[in-house]
mmCIF file of C-alpha atoms and ligand atoms in Angstrom:
data_model
loop_
_atom_site.group_PDB
_atom_site.id
_atom_site.type_symbol
_atom_site.label_atom_id
_atom_site.label_comp_id
_atom_site.label_asym_id
_atom_site.label_seq_id
_atom_site.Cartn_x
_atom_site.Cartn_y
_atom_site.Cartn_z
ATOM 1 C CA UNK F 27 10.999 -24.001 -1.505
ATOM 2 C CA UNK F 28 13.362 -21.322 -2.720
ATOM 3 C CA UNK F 29 12.774 -20.517 -6.373
ATOM 4 C CA UNK F 30 9.400 -22.249 -6.513
ATOM 5 C CA UNK F 31 7.588 -18.992 -7.182
ATOM 6 C CA UNK F 32 9.358 -18.910 -10.513
ATOM 7 C CA UNK F 33 8.288 -22.450 -11.493
ATOM 8 C CA UNK F 34 4.721 -21.677 -10.486
ATOM 9 C CA UNK F 35 4.861 -18.457 -12.366
ATOM 10 C CA UNK F 36 5.784 -20.290 -15.499
ATOM 11 C CA UNK F 37 3.071 -22.911 -15.174
ATOM 12 C CA UNK F 38 0.155 -20.767 -14.026
ATOM 13 C CA UNK F 39 -2.176 -18.695 -16.136
ATOM 14 C CA UNK F 40 -0.419 -15.819 -17.813
ATOM 15 C CA UNK F 41 -2.466 -12.803 -18.746
ATOM 16 C CA UNK F 42 -2.361 -12.076 -22.432
ATOM 17 C CA UNK F 43 -1.464 -15.618 -23.529
ATOM 18 C CA UNK F 44 -3.671 -18.339 -24.954
ATOM 19 C CA UNK F 45 -4.838 -19.763 -21.616
ATOM 20 C CA UNK F 46 -8.415 -18.698 -20.802
ATOM 21 C CA UNK F 47 -8.273 -15.710 -18.468
ATOM 22 C CA UNK F 48 -10.561 -16.756 -15.671
ATOM 23 C CA UNK F 49 -9.909 -20.219 -14.389
ATOM 24 C CA UNK F 50 -9.701 -18.811 -10.872
ATOM 25 C CA UNK F 51 -12.782 -16.594 -10.982
ATOM 26 C CA UNK F 52 -15.209 -19.268 -12.032
ATOM 27 C CA UNK F 53 -15.662 -18.034 -15.568
ATOM 28 C CA UNK F 54 -15.991 -14.269 -15.100
ATOM 29 C CA UNK F 55 -15.088 -12.991 -18.527
ATOM 30 C CA UNK F 56 -13.239 -9.751 -17.782
ATOM 31 C CA UNK F 57 -10.421 -9.387 -15.293
ATOM 32 C CA UNK F 58 -9.591 -6.320 -13.213
ATOM 33 C CA UNK F 59 -6.404 -5.619 -15.112
ATOM 34 C CA UNK F 60 -8.201 -5.918 -18.439
ATOM 35 C CA UNK F 61 -11.002 -3.630 -17.343
ATOM 36 C CA UNK F 62 -8.597 -1.022 -15.952
ATOM 37 C CA UNK F 63 -6.037 -0.957 -18.776
ATOM 38 C CA UNK F 64 -4.729 1.372 -20.036
ATOM 39 C CA UNK F 65 -6.396 3.902 -17.756
ATOM 40 C CA UNK F 66 -4.804 2.758 -14.480
ATOM 41 C CA UNK F 67 -2.730 0.007 -12.913
ATOM 42 C CA UNK F 68 -4.571 -2.377 -10.609
ATOM 43 C CA UNK F 69 -2.353 -3.745 -7.900
ATOM 44 C CA UNK F 70 -2.414 -5.981 -4.879
ATOM 45 C CA UNK F 71 -0.227 -6.561 -1.856
ATOM 46 C CA UNK F 72 1.382 -10.007 -1.771
ATOM 47 C CA UNK F 73 3.916 -12.017 0.145
ATOM 48 C CA UNK F 74 6.645 -14.180 -1.335
ATOM 49 C CA UNK F 75 4.514 -17.157 -0.218
ATOM 50 C CA UNK F 76 1.473 -16.109 -2.259
ATOM 51 C CA UNK F 77 2.615 -18.167 -5.220
ATOM 52 C CA UNK F 78 3.062 -21.332 -3.164
ATOM 53 C CA UNK F 79 -0.666 -21.757 -3.632
ATOM 54 C CA UNK F 80 -1.100 -22.339 -7.380
ATOM 55 C CA UNK F 81 -4.733 -21.243 -7.389
ATOM 56 C CA UNK F 82 -3.880 -17.989 -5.630
ATOM 57 C CA UNK F 83 -0.890 -17.416 -7.921
ATOM 58 C CA UNK F 84 -3.123 -17.886 -10.922
ATOM 59 C CA UNK F 85 -5.752 -15.509 -9.551
ATOM 60 C CA UNK F 86 -3.118 -12.822 -8.863
ATOM 61 C CA UNK F 87 -1.588 -13.195 -12.320
ATOM 62 C CA UNK F 88 -4.882 -12.911 -14.135
ATOM 63 C CA UNK F 89 -6.406 -10.060 -12.112
ATOM 64 C CA UNK F 90 -3.586 -7.653 -11.253
ATOM 65 C CA UNK F 91 -0.817 -5.900 -13.159
ATOM 66 C CA UNK F 92 1.072 -4.432 -10.234
ATOM 67 C CA UNK F 93 2.440 -5.905 -6.981
ATOM 68 C CA UNK F 94 3.437 -4.379 -3.673
ATOM 69 C CA UNK F 95 5.240 -6.487 -1.077
ATOM 70 C CA UNK F 96 2.930 -6.436 1.939
ATOM 71 C CA UNK F 97 5.922 -6.721 4.280
ATOM 72 C CA UNK F 98 9.016 -8.010 2.550
ATOM 73 C CA UNK F 99 10.569 -4.764 1.299
ATOM 74 C CA UNK F 100 10.197 -2.867 4.567
ATOM 75 C CA UNK F 101 13.471 -1.843 6.261
ATOM 76 C CA UNK F 102 13.221 -4.552 8.943
ATOM 77 C CA UNK F 103 12.772 -7.220 6.270
ATOM 78 C CA UNK F 104 15.678 -6.050 4.117
ATOM 79 C CA UNK F 105 18.235 -4.984 6.724
ATOM 80 C CA UNK F 106 17.297 -6.135 10.217
ATOM 81 C CA UNK F 107 20.999 -6.203 11.145
ATOM 82 C CA UNK F 108 23.099 -3.271 10.085
ATOM 83 C CA UNK F 109 25.029 -4.042 6.920
ATOM 84 C CA UNK F 110 23.444 -7.446 6.367
ATOM 85 C CA UNK F 111 20.834 -7.407 3.607
ATOM 86 C CA UNK F 112 18.240 -10.086 2.808
ATOM 87 C CA UNK F 113 16.803 -9.649 -0.649
ATOM 88 C CA UNK F 114 15.704 -13.255 -1.378
ATOM 89 C CA UNK F 115 12.010 -13.009 -0.518
ATOM 90 C CA UNK F 116 11.594 -9.672 -2.245
ATOM 91 C CA UNK F 117 13.355 -11.150 -5.280
ATOM 92 C CA UNK F 118 10.689 -13.852 -5.548
ATOM 93 C CA UNK F 119 7.992 -11.213 -5.743
ATOM 94 C CA UNK F 120 9.941 -9.334 -8.412
ATOM 95 C CA UNK F 121 10.413 -12.565 -10.417
ATOM 96 C CA UNK F 122 6.701 -13.377 -10.225
ATOM 97 C CA UNK F 123 5.816 -9.879 -11.401
ATOM 98 C CA UNK F 124 8.247 -10.144 -14.302
ATOM 99 C CA UNK F 125 6.879 -13.526 -15.377
ATOM 100 C CA UNK F 126 3.362 -12.076 -15.496
ATOM 101 C CA UNK F 127 4.087 -8.719 -17.038
ATOM 102 C CA UNK F 128 3.372 -6.765 -13.865
ATOM 103 C CA UNK F 129 4.907 -3.673 -12.295
ATOM 104 C CA UNK F 130 6.382 -3.695 -8.787
ATOM 105 C CA UNK F 131 6.037 -0.913 -6.221
ATOM 106 C CA UNK F 132 8.643 -0.676 -3.471
ATOM 107 C CA UNK F 133 7.123 -0.328 0.006
ATOM 108 C CA UNK F 134 8.872 1.331 1.847
ATOM 109 C CA UNK F 135 12.189 3.077 2.514
ATOM 110 C CA UNK F 136 11.427 4.911 5.756
ATOM 111 C CA UNK F 137 8.644 4.234 8.305
ATOM 112 C CA UNK F 138 8.387 4.325 12.088
ATOM 113 C CA UNK F 139 7.022 0.764 12.144
ATOM 114 C CA UNK F 140 8.773 -2.425 10.980
ATOM 115 C CA UNK F 141 12.086 -0.575 10.983
ATOM 116 C CA UNK F 142 15.168 -1.879 12.783
ATOM 117 C CA UNK F 143 16.020 0.010 15.941
ATOM 118 C CA UNK F 144 19.658 0.613 14.989
ATOM 119 C CA UNK F 145 18.655 2.930 12.117
ATOM 120 C CA UNK F 146 17.904 5.900 14.356
ATOM 121 C CA UNK F 147 18.511 4.790 17.964
ATOM 122 C CA UNK F 148 21.391 3.654 20.118
ATOM 123 C CA UNK F 149 21.385 0.511 22.268
ATOM 124 C CA UNK F 150 19.512 2.343 25.038
ATOM 125 C CA UNK F 151 16.781 3.525 22.713
ATOM 126 C CA UNK F 152 18.138 7.092 22.691
ATOM 127 C CA UNK F 153 18.168 9.036 19.400
ATOM 128 C CA UNK F 154 21.434 8.773 17.484
ATOM 129 C CA UNK F 155 23.273 12.023 16.716
ATOM 130 C CA UNK F 156 21.818 13.628 13.554
ATOM 131 C CA UNK F 157 24.824 12.868 11.323
ATOM 132 C CA UNK F 158 24.921 9.199 12.343
ATOM 133 C CA UNK F 159 21.184 8.784 11.766
ATOM 134 C CA UNK F 160 21.423 10.511 8.368
ATOM 135 C CA UNK F 161 24.323 8.246 7.386
ATOM 136 C CA UNK F 162 22.277 5.151 8.311
ATOM 137 C CA UNK F 163 19.231 6.378 6.414
ATOM 138 C CA UNK F 164 21.349 7.191 3.372
ATOM 139 C CA UNK F 165 23.150 3.841 3.438
ATOM 140 C CA UNK F 166 19.869 1.928 3.651
ATOM 141 C CA UNK F 167 18.134 3.879 0.918
ATOM 142 C CA UNK F 168 21.150 3.828 -1.378
ATOM 143 C CA UNK F 169 21.686 0.071 -1.093
ATOM 144 C CA UNK F 170 18.017 -0.827 -1.481
ATOM 145 C CA UNK F 171 17.144 1.574 -4.296
ATOM 146 C CA UNK F 172 20.252 0.598 -6.261
ATOM 147 C CA UNK F 173 19.530 -3.088 -5.712
ATOM 148 C CA UNK F 174 16.050 -2.767 -7.197
ATOM 149 C CA UNK F 175 16.988 -0.334 -9.973
ATOM 150 C CA UNK F 176 15.096 -1.247 -13.133
ATOM 151 C CA UNK F 177 12.939 -3.739 -11.211
ATOM 152 C CA UNK F 178 10.722 -1.367 -9.271
ATOM 153 C CA UNK F 179 8.571 1.339 -10.861
ATOM 154 C CA UNK F 180 8.428 3.560 -7.807
ATOM 155 C CA UNK F 181 9.106 3.704 -4.073
ATOM 156 C CA UNK F 182 7.054 4.754 -1.107
ATOM 157 C CA UNK F 183 10.012 6.797 0.092
ATOM 158 C CA UNK F 184 8.487 7.899 3.368
ATOM 159 C CA UNK F 185 5.454 6.246 4.938
ATOM 160 C CA UNK F 186 3.192 7.912 7.520
ATOM 161 C CA UNK F 187 5.311 10.888 8.593
ATOM 162 C CA UNK F 188 2.350 13.223 9.121
ATOM 163 C CA UNK F 189 0.864 13.430 12.604
ATOM 164 C CA UNK F 190 -2.767 12.471 13.227
ATOM 165 C CA UNK F 191 -3.206 15.496 15.489
ATOM 166 C CA UNK F 192 -2.403 19.143 14.707
ATOM 167 C CA UNK F 193 0.860 19.595 16.579
ATOM 168 C CA UNK F 194 3.619 18.917 15.886
ATOM 169 C CA UNK F 195 2.754 18.549 12.245
ATOM 170 C CA UNK F 196 5.035 15.537 11.838
ATOM 171 C CA UNK F 197 4.631 12.411 13.945
ATOM 172 C CA UNK F 198 7.004 11.957 16.862
ATOM 173 C CA UNK F 199 9.199 9.095 15.611
ATOM 174 C CA UNK F 200 12.773 7.854 16.081
ATOM 175 C CA UNK F 201 13.728 9.322 12.664
ATOM 176 C CA UNK F 202 12.361 12.756 13.516
ATOM 177 C CA UNK F 203 13.893 12.733 17.003
ATOM 178 C CA UNK F 204 17.334 11.884 15.647
ATOM 179 C CA UNK F 205 17.352 13.963 12.462
ATOM 180 C CA UNK F 206 14.650 16.615 12.720
ATOM 181 C CA UNK F 207 11.732 17.450 10.408
ATOM 182 C CA UNK F 208 13.945 17.412 7.324
ATOM 183 C CA UNK F 209 14.398 13.621 7.520
ATOM 184 C CA UNK F 210 11.586 13.449 4.960
ATOM 185 C CA UNK F 211 13.295 15.718 2.440
ATOM 186 C CA UNK F 212 16.593 13.913 3.007
ATOM 187 C CA UNK F 213 14.991 10.533 2.313
ATOM 188 C CA UNK F 214 13.639 11.808 -1.018
ATOM 189 C CA UNK F 215 17.043 13.247 -1.920
ATOM 190 C CA UNK F 216 18.872 10.020 -1.073
ATOM 191 C CA UNK F 217 16.401 7.967 -3.140
ATOM 192 C CA UNK F 218 16.766 10.218 -6.175
ATOM 193 C CA UNK F 219 20.551 10.178 -5.909
ATOM 194 C CA UNK F 220 20.480 6.368 -5.890
ATOM 195 C CA UNK F 221 18.246 6.073 -8.973
ATOM 196 C CA UNK F 222 17.239 9.139 -10.933
ATOM 197 C CA UNK F 223 14.717 7.128 -13.003
ATOM 198 C CA UNK F 224 12.613 5.590 -10.268
ATOM 199 C CA UNK F 225 9.361 7.293 -9.217
ATOM 200 C CA UNK F 226 9.167 8.610 -5.673
ATOM 201 C CA UNK F 227 6.010 8.706 -3.544
ATOM 202 C CA UNK F 228 4.870 10.034 -0.191
ATOM 203 C CA UNK F 229 2.425 7.492 1.324
ATOM 204 C CA UNK F 230 0.065 7.868 4.293
ATOM 205 C CA UNK F 231 -3.412 7.107 5.681
ATOM 206 C CA UNK F 232 -6.234 9.614 6.293
ATOM 207 C CA UNK F 233 -4.366 12.348 4.379
ATOM 208 C CA UNK F 234 -7.375 12.732 2.100
ATOM 209 C CA UNK F 235 -9.320 14.108 5.053
ATOM 210 C CA UNK F 236 -9.584 17.397 6.954
ATOM 211 C CA UNK F 237 -6.642 18.650 8.987
ATOM 212 C CA UNK F 238 -4.343 15.761 8.126
ATOM 213 C CA UNK F 239 -4.794 16.673 4.455
ATOM 214 C CA UNK F 240 -3.556 20.217 5.195
ATOM 215 C CA UNK F 241 -0.525 18.864 7.038
ATOM 216 C CA UNK F 242 0.253 16.478 4.177
ATOM 217 C CA UNK F 243 -0.022 19.335 1.679
ATOM 218 C CA UNK F 244 2.382 21.352 3.811
ATOM 219 C CA UNK F 245 4.856 18.464 3.804
ATOM 220 C CA UNK F 246 4.597 18.024 0.033
ATOM 221 C CA UNK F 247 5.247 21.726 -0.477
ATOM 222 C CA UNK F 248 8.325 21.444 1.784
ATOM 223 C CA UNK F 249 9.651 18.552 -0.299
ATOM 224 C CA UNK F 250 9.120 20.497 -3.516
ATOM 225 C CA UNK F 251 10.512 23.734 -2.076
ATOM 226 C CA UNK F 252 13.709 21.859 -1.194
ATOM 227 C CA UNK F 253 14.019 20.948 -4.884
ATOM 228 C CA UNK F 254 13.583 17.221 -4.259
ATOM 229 C CA UNK F 255 11.814 14.921 -6.699
ATOM 230 C CA UNK F 256 8.334 13.690 -5.781
ATOM 231 C CA UNK F 257 6.037 12.064 -8.334
ATOM 232 C CA UNK F 258 2.940 11.024 -6.466
ATOM 233 C CA UNK F 259 1.038 10.974 -3.241
ATOM 234 C CA UNK F 260 -0.118 7.579 -2.071
ATOM 235 C CA UNK F 261 -3.423 7.677 -0.246
ATOM 236 C CA UNK F 262 -3.464 4.343 1.578
ATOM 237 C CA UNK F 263 -7.247 3.939 1.441
ATOM 238 C CA UNK F 264 -7.882 1.876 4.582
ATOM 239 C CA UNK F 265 -11.517 2.883 4.661
ATOM 240 C CA UNK F 266 -14.815 1.833 6.238
ATOM 241 C CA UNK F 267 -18.230 1.065 4.789
ATOM 242 C CA UNK F 268 -19.668 4.500 5.568
ATOM 243 C CA UNK F 269 -16.654 6.705 5.966
ATOM 244 C CA UNK F 270 -14.911 8.704 4.740
ATOM 245 C CA UNK F 271 -17.493 10.056 2.302
ATOM 246 C CA UNK F 272 -16.599 9.632 -1.358
ATOM 247 C CA UNK F 273 -16.818 13.434 -1.740
ATOM 248 C CA UNK F 274 -14.219 13.899 1.016
ATOM 249 C CA UNK F 275 -11.856 11.411 -0.635
ATOM 250 C CA UNK F 276 -12.384 13.252 -3.906
ATOM 251 C CA UNK F 277 -11.423 16.546 -2.229
ATOM 252 C CA UNK F 278 -8.184 14.894 -1.164
ATOM 253 C CA UNK F 279 -7.446 13.636 -4.676
ATOM 254 C CA UNK F 280 -8.115 17.097 -6.101
ATOM 255 C CA UNK F 281 -5.868 18.750 -3.515
ATOM 256 C CA UNK F 282 -2.863 16.516 -4.264
ATOM 257 C CA UNK F 283 -3.447 16.610 -8.016
ATOM 258 C CA UNK F 284 -3.504 20.401 -7.653
ATOM 259 C CA UNK F 285 0.115 20.214 -6.506
ATOM 260 C CA UNK F 286 0.994 18.740 -9.895
ATOM 261 C CA UNK F 287 1.343 15.194 -8.555
ATOM 262 C CA UNK F 288 -0.124 11.865 -9.521
ATOM 263 C CA UNK F 289 -2.360 10.269 -6.937
ATOM 264 C CA UNK F 290 -2.294 6.572 -6.149
ATOM 265 C CA UNK F 291 -4.633 4.627 -3.912
ATOM 266 C CA UNK F 292 -2.032 2.329 -2.462
ATOM 267 C CA UNK F 293 -3.532 0.027 0.204
ATOM 268 C CA UNK F 294 -7.228 -0.149 -0.504
ATOM 269 C CA UNK F 295 -9.561 -2.159 1.703
ATOM 270 C CA UNK F 296 -12.987 -1.502 3.205
ATOM 271 C CA UNK F 297 -13.389 -2.599 6.829
ATOM 272 C CA UNK F 298 -16.930 -3.920 7.408
ATOM 273 C CA UNK F 299 -16.517 -4.467 11.174
ATOM 274 C CA UNK F 300 -17.363 -2.027 13.968
ATOM 275 C CA UNK F 301 -14.515 0.256 15.036
ATOM 276 C CA UNK F 302 -13.919 1.540 18.547
ATOM 277 C CA UNK F 303 -12.057 4.720 17.746
ATOM 278 C CA UNK F 304 -11.248 6.743 14.687
ATOM 279 C CA UNK F 305 -7.576 5.933 14.357
ATOM 280 C CA UNK F 306 -7.507 5.058 10.681
ATOM 281 C CA UNK F 307 -4.652 2.690 10.016
ATOM 282 C CA UNK F 308 -2.290 3.564 12.864
ATOM 283 C CA UNK F 309 -0.547 0.234 13.320
ATOM 284 C CA UNK F 310 0.207 1.068 16.957
ATOM 285 C CA UNK F 311 -3.438 1.664 17.835
ATOM 286 C CA UNK F 312 -4.497 -1.892 18.526
ATOM 287 C CA UNK F 313 -7.548 -2.713 20.647
ATOM 288 C CA UNK F 314 -8.073 -5.698 22.914
ATOM 289 C CA UNK F 315 -11.756 -6.177 22.288
ATOM 290 C CA UNK F 316 -14.233 -5.543 19.551
ATOM 291 C CA UNK F 317 -17.307 -7.359 18.393
ATOM 292 C CA UNK F 318 -17.033 -9.950 15.651
ATOM 293 C CA UNK F 319 -20.566 -10.001 14.245
ATOM 294 C CA UNK F 320 -19.971 -11.829 10.948
ATOM 295 C CA UNK F 321 -18.091 -14.954 12.028
ATOM 296 C CA UNK F 322 -20.675 -17.169 10.359
ATOM 297 C CA UNK F 323 -20.799 -15.146 7.149
ATOM 298 C CA UNK F 324 -21.486 -11.713 5.728
ATOM 299 C CA UNK F 325 -25.209 -10.836 5.584
ATOM 300 C CA UNK F 326 -26.553 -10.119 2.112
ATOM 301 C CA UNK F 327 -27.325 -6.497 3.007
ATOM 302 C CA UNK F 328 -23.739 -5.797 4.109
ATOM 303 C CA UNK F 329 -22.395 -7.603 1.042
ATOM 304 C CA UNK F 330 -24.436 -5.228 -1.090
ATOM 305 C CA UNK F 331 -23.293 -2.185 0.877
ATOM 306 C CA UNK F 332 -19.694 -3.236 0.303
ATOM 307 C CA UNK F 333 -20.301 -3.662 -3.429
ATOM 308 C CA UNK F 334 -22.000 -0.259 -3.651
ATOM 309 C CA UNK F 335 -19.148 1.353 -1.735
ATOM 310 C CA UNK F 336 -16.529 -0.134 -4.064
ATOM 311 C CA UNK F 337 -18.567 0.814 -7.112
ATOM 312 C CA UNK F 338 -18.888 4.427 -5.946
ATOM 313 C CA UNK F 339 -15.179 4.651 -5.139
ATOM 314 C CA UNK F 340 -14.037 3.365 -8.537
ATOM 315 C CA UNK F 341 -16.566 5.493 -10.435
ATOM 316 C CA UNK F 342 -15.077 8.515 -8.672
ATOM 317 C CA UNK F 343 -11.435 7.412 -9.206
ATOM 318 C CA UNK F 344 -12.142 7.102 -12.919
ATOM 319 C CA UNK F 345 -13.149 10.782 -13.091
ATOM 320 C CA UNK F 346 -9.616 11.786 -12.115
ATOM 321 C CA UNK F 347 -6.903 11.068 -14.680
ATOM 322 C CA UNK F 348 -4.305 11.818 -11.988
ATOM 323 C CA UNK F 349 -5.310 8.571 -10.269
ATOM 324 C CA UNK F 350 -2.949 6.280 -12.124
ATOM 325 C CA UNK F 351 -2.967 3.239 -9.829
ATOM 326 C CA UNK F 352 -5.220 1.536 -7.323
ATOM 327 C CA UNK F 353 -3.643 -1.203 -5.203
ATOM 328 C CA UNK F 354 -5.671 -3.472 -2.912
ATOM 329 C CA UNK F 355 -4.130 -4.455 0.414
ATOM 330 C CA UNK F 356 -4.402 -8.188 -0.196
ATOM 331 C CA UNK F 357 -6.246 -10.529 -2.538
ATOM 332 C CA UNK F 358 -8.774 -12.554 -0.534
ATOM 333 C CA UNK F 359 -10.720 -11.760 2.628
ATOM 334 C CA UNK F 360 -8.944 -14.631 4.378
ATOM 335 C CA UNK F 361 -5.491 -13.097 4.052
ATOM 336 C CA UNK F 362 -6.399 -9.495 4.859
ATOM 337 C CA UNK F 363 -4.501 -7.821 7.699
ATOM 338 C CA UNK F 364 -7.916 -6.543 8.892
ATOM 339 C CA UNK F 365 -8.674 -9.965 10.384
ATOM 340 C CA UNK F 366 -6.020 -9.025 12.928
ATOM 341 C CA UNK F 367 -6.186 -5.215 13.087
ATOM 342 C CA UNK F 368 -7.178 -3.287 15.135
ATOM 343 C CA UNK F 369 -8.551 -6.272 17.071
ATOM 344 C CA UNK F 370 -6.979 -9.710 16.753
ATOM 345 C CA UNK F 371 -8.831 -12.780 15.533
ATOM 346 C CA UNK F 372 -11.933 -11.335 13.883
ATOM 347 C CA UNK F 373 -13.579 -12.279 10.591
ATOM 348 C CA UNK F 374 -13.441 -9.427 8.122
ATOM 349 C CA UNK F 375 -14.576 -9.100 4.494
ATOM 350 C CA UNK F 376 -12.705 -6.084 3.114
ATOM 351 C CA UNK F 377 -11.571 -7.239 -0.350
ATOM 352 C CA UNK F 378 -12.970 -8.338 -3.720
ATOM 353 C CA UNK F 379 -12.404 -12.106 -3.364
ATOM 354 C CA UNK F 380 -13.864 -14.311 -0.639
ATOM 355 C CA UNK F 381 -12.101 -16.944 1.458
ATOM 356 C CA UNK F 382 -12.598 -19.492 -1.328
ATOM 357 C CA UNK F 383 -11.060 -17.023 -3.826
ATOM 358 C CA UNK F 384 -14.399 -16.459 -5.528
ATOM 359 C CA UNK F 385 -15.191 -12.964 -6.805
ATOM 360 C CA UNK F 386 -17.704 -11.154 -4.608
ATOM 361 C CA UNK F 387 -20.426 -8.729 -5.693
ATOM 362 C CA UNK F 388 -17.854 -6.005 -4.935
ATOM 363 C CA UNK F 389 -15.682 -7.449 -7.730
ATOM 364 C CA UNK F 390 -18.532 -7.082 -10.231
ATOM 365 C CA UNK F 391 -19.166 -3.532 -9.009
ATOM 366 C CA UNK F 392 -15.514 -2.587 -9.593
ATOM 367 C CA UNK F 393 -15.460 -4.139 -13.076
ATOM 368 C CA UNK F 394 -18.655 -2.290 -13.954
ATOM 369 C CA UNK F 395 -17.322 1.036 -12.646
ATOM 370 C CA UNK F 396 -14.061 0.594 -14.576
ATOM 371 C CA UNK F 397 -15.817 -0.304 -17.813
ATOM 372 C CA UNK F 398 -18.593 2.251 -17.730
ATOM 373 C CA UNK F 399 -16.319 5.167 -16.826
ATOM 374 C CA UNK F 400 -13.577 4.559 -19.377
ATOM 375 C CA UNK F 401 -12.591 7.765 -21.120
HETATM 376 C C1 LIG W 11 0.666 -4.110 7.501
HETATM 377 C C2 LIG W 11 0.676 -5.546 6.962
HETATM 378 O O1 LIG W 11 -0.478 -5.729 6.195
HETATM 379 C C3 LIG W 11 0.716 -6.523 8.109
HETATM 380 O O2 LIG W 11 0.902 -7.855 7.605
HETATM 381 C C4 LIG W 11 1.856 -6.173 9.072
HETATM 382 O O3 LIG W 11 1.781 -7.017 10.198
HETATM 383 C C5 LIG W 11 1.761 -4.729 9.518
HETATM 384 O O4 LIG W 11 1.743 -3.884 8.382
HETATM 385 N N1 LIG W 11 -0.012 0.836 6.527
HETATM 386 C C6 LIG W 11 1.045 0.390 5.778
HETATM 387 C C7 LIG W 11 1.277 -1.055 5.608
HETATM 388 O O5 LIG W 11 1.739 1.212 5.155
HETATM 389 O O6 LIG W 11 2.638 -1.382 5.479
HETATM 390 C C8 LIG W 11 0.669 -1.848 6.742
HETATM 391 O O7 LIG W 11 0.799 -3.231 6.413
HETATM 392 C C9 LIG W 11 -0.775 -1.466 6.949
HETATM 393 C C10 LIG W 11 -0.897 -0.012 7.303
#
């Protein structure tokens, strides 16, 4: 199978060339990337297997102009064993993006989840001495950022360092235990040293809201005060039908833009299922049980609510020139991580395309919001 993404890329619909744009969307005349250009990039998370399905590959190529690897550029995917790098799957995503005139976002260089243990811990799970942990972090970032130089537009340098609760202000993680609070600043410095052209982002969930927003602002000011480069804040955007309020999200965008940074919505999806607790997108906060009310299909009324929610979000994004990219966390409802998080095995409907890859009313609402709010 290796290399097949490239063949598919060459045979599937290519945006901007003679082939009609919407084979995969049943004749819809405008695509997301057309409607958004040049105001913002419209991205999606993919895996290296996405292009094995020609219809899905074609849909991705026609609708999006930016890709994020959903899993395959995370530290555990690239360097699960110290010193042994696996770049093949990530390379397929980069090749697909190149063939379809898309940008690639690197996700991510430092996160407490999906990171190999050896980075910051010894064989007994104890924190490594600070200098050893810093050397590992530097070696990983240097190798990865240099490898993707010129291929990736920007990196989520640090993912989810801010604590959900007030104290301590950074999350208790292996990186922080081994290095201290300045592991964040160090990661930004190492990334910039490895490639002074690549954009650098801080990425997290719920940072648009309340106290977590204040802690994220504090962290951003620390990064800037240390003289490190930071270009944008990534607000993940794992949201629900009713919350957070659009006005609250807008306050977050204003706050980060006020720091002189671009703002990117980096992992957008809207969970339509009931939630037990308010843990946002904390990957550790799984639940055993939760109701699964829409197994047989999404009721019309909820479908409409979802469309209205997406329409309101994009109308608001368009008011803020600092919002330069919106990336969805997946393409179709069937492949969304929200079918398995926070409760396994449910039937969720968080994205713009249904399980048959057909555009939903939410797709039309996004197109309309993009078109009617163009500057
Ligand atoms: C998720 C992926 O979607 C899943 O496939 C994987 O099992 C766990 O990670 N915040 C992030 C993303 O920054 O990397 C996470 O992606 C979702 C939450």
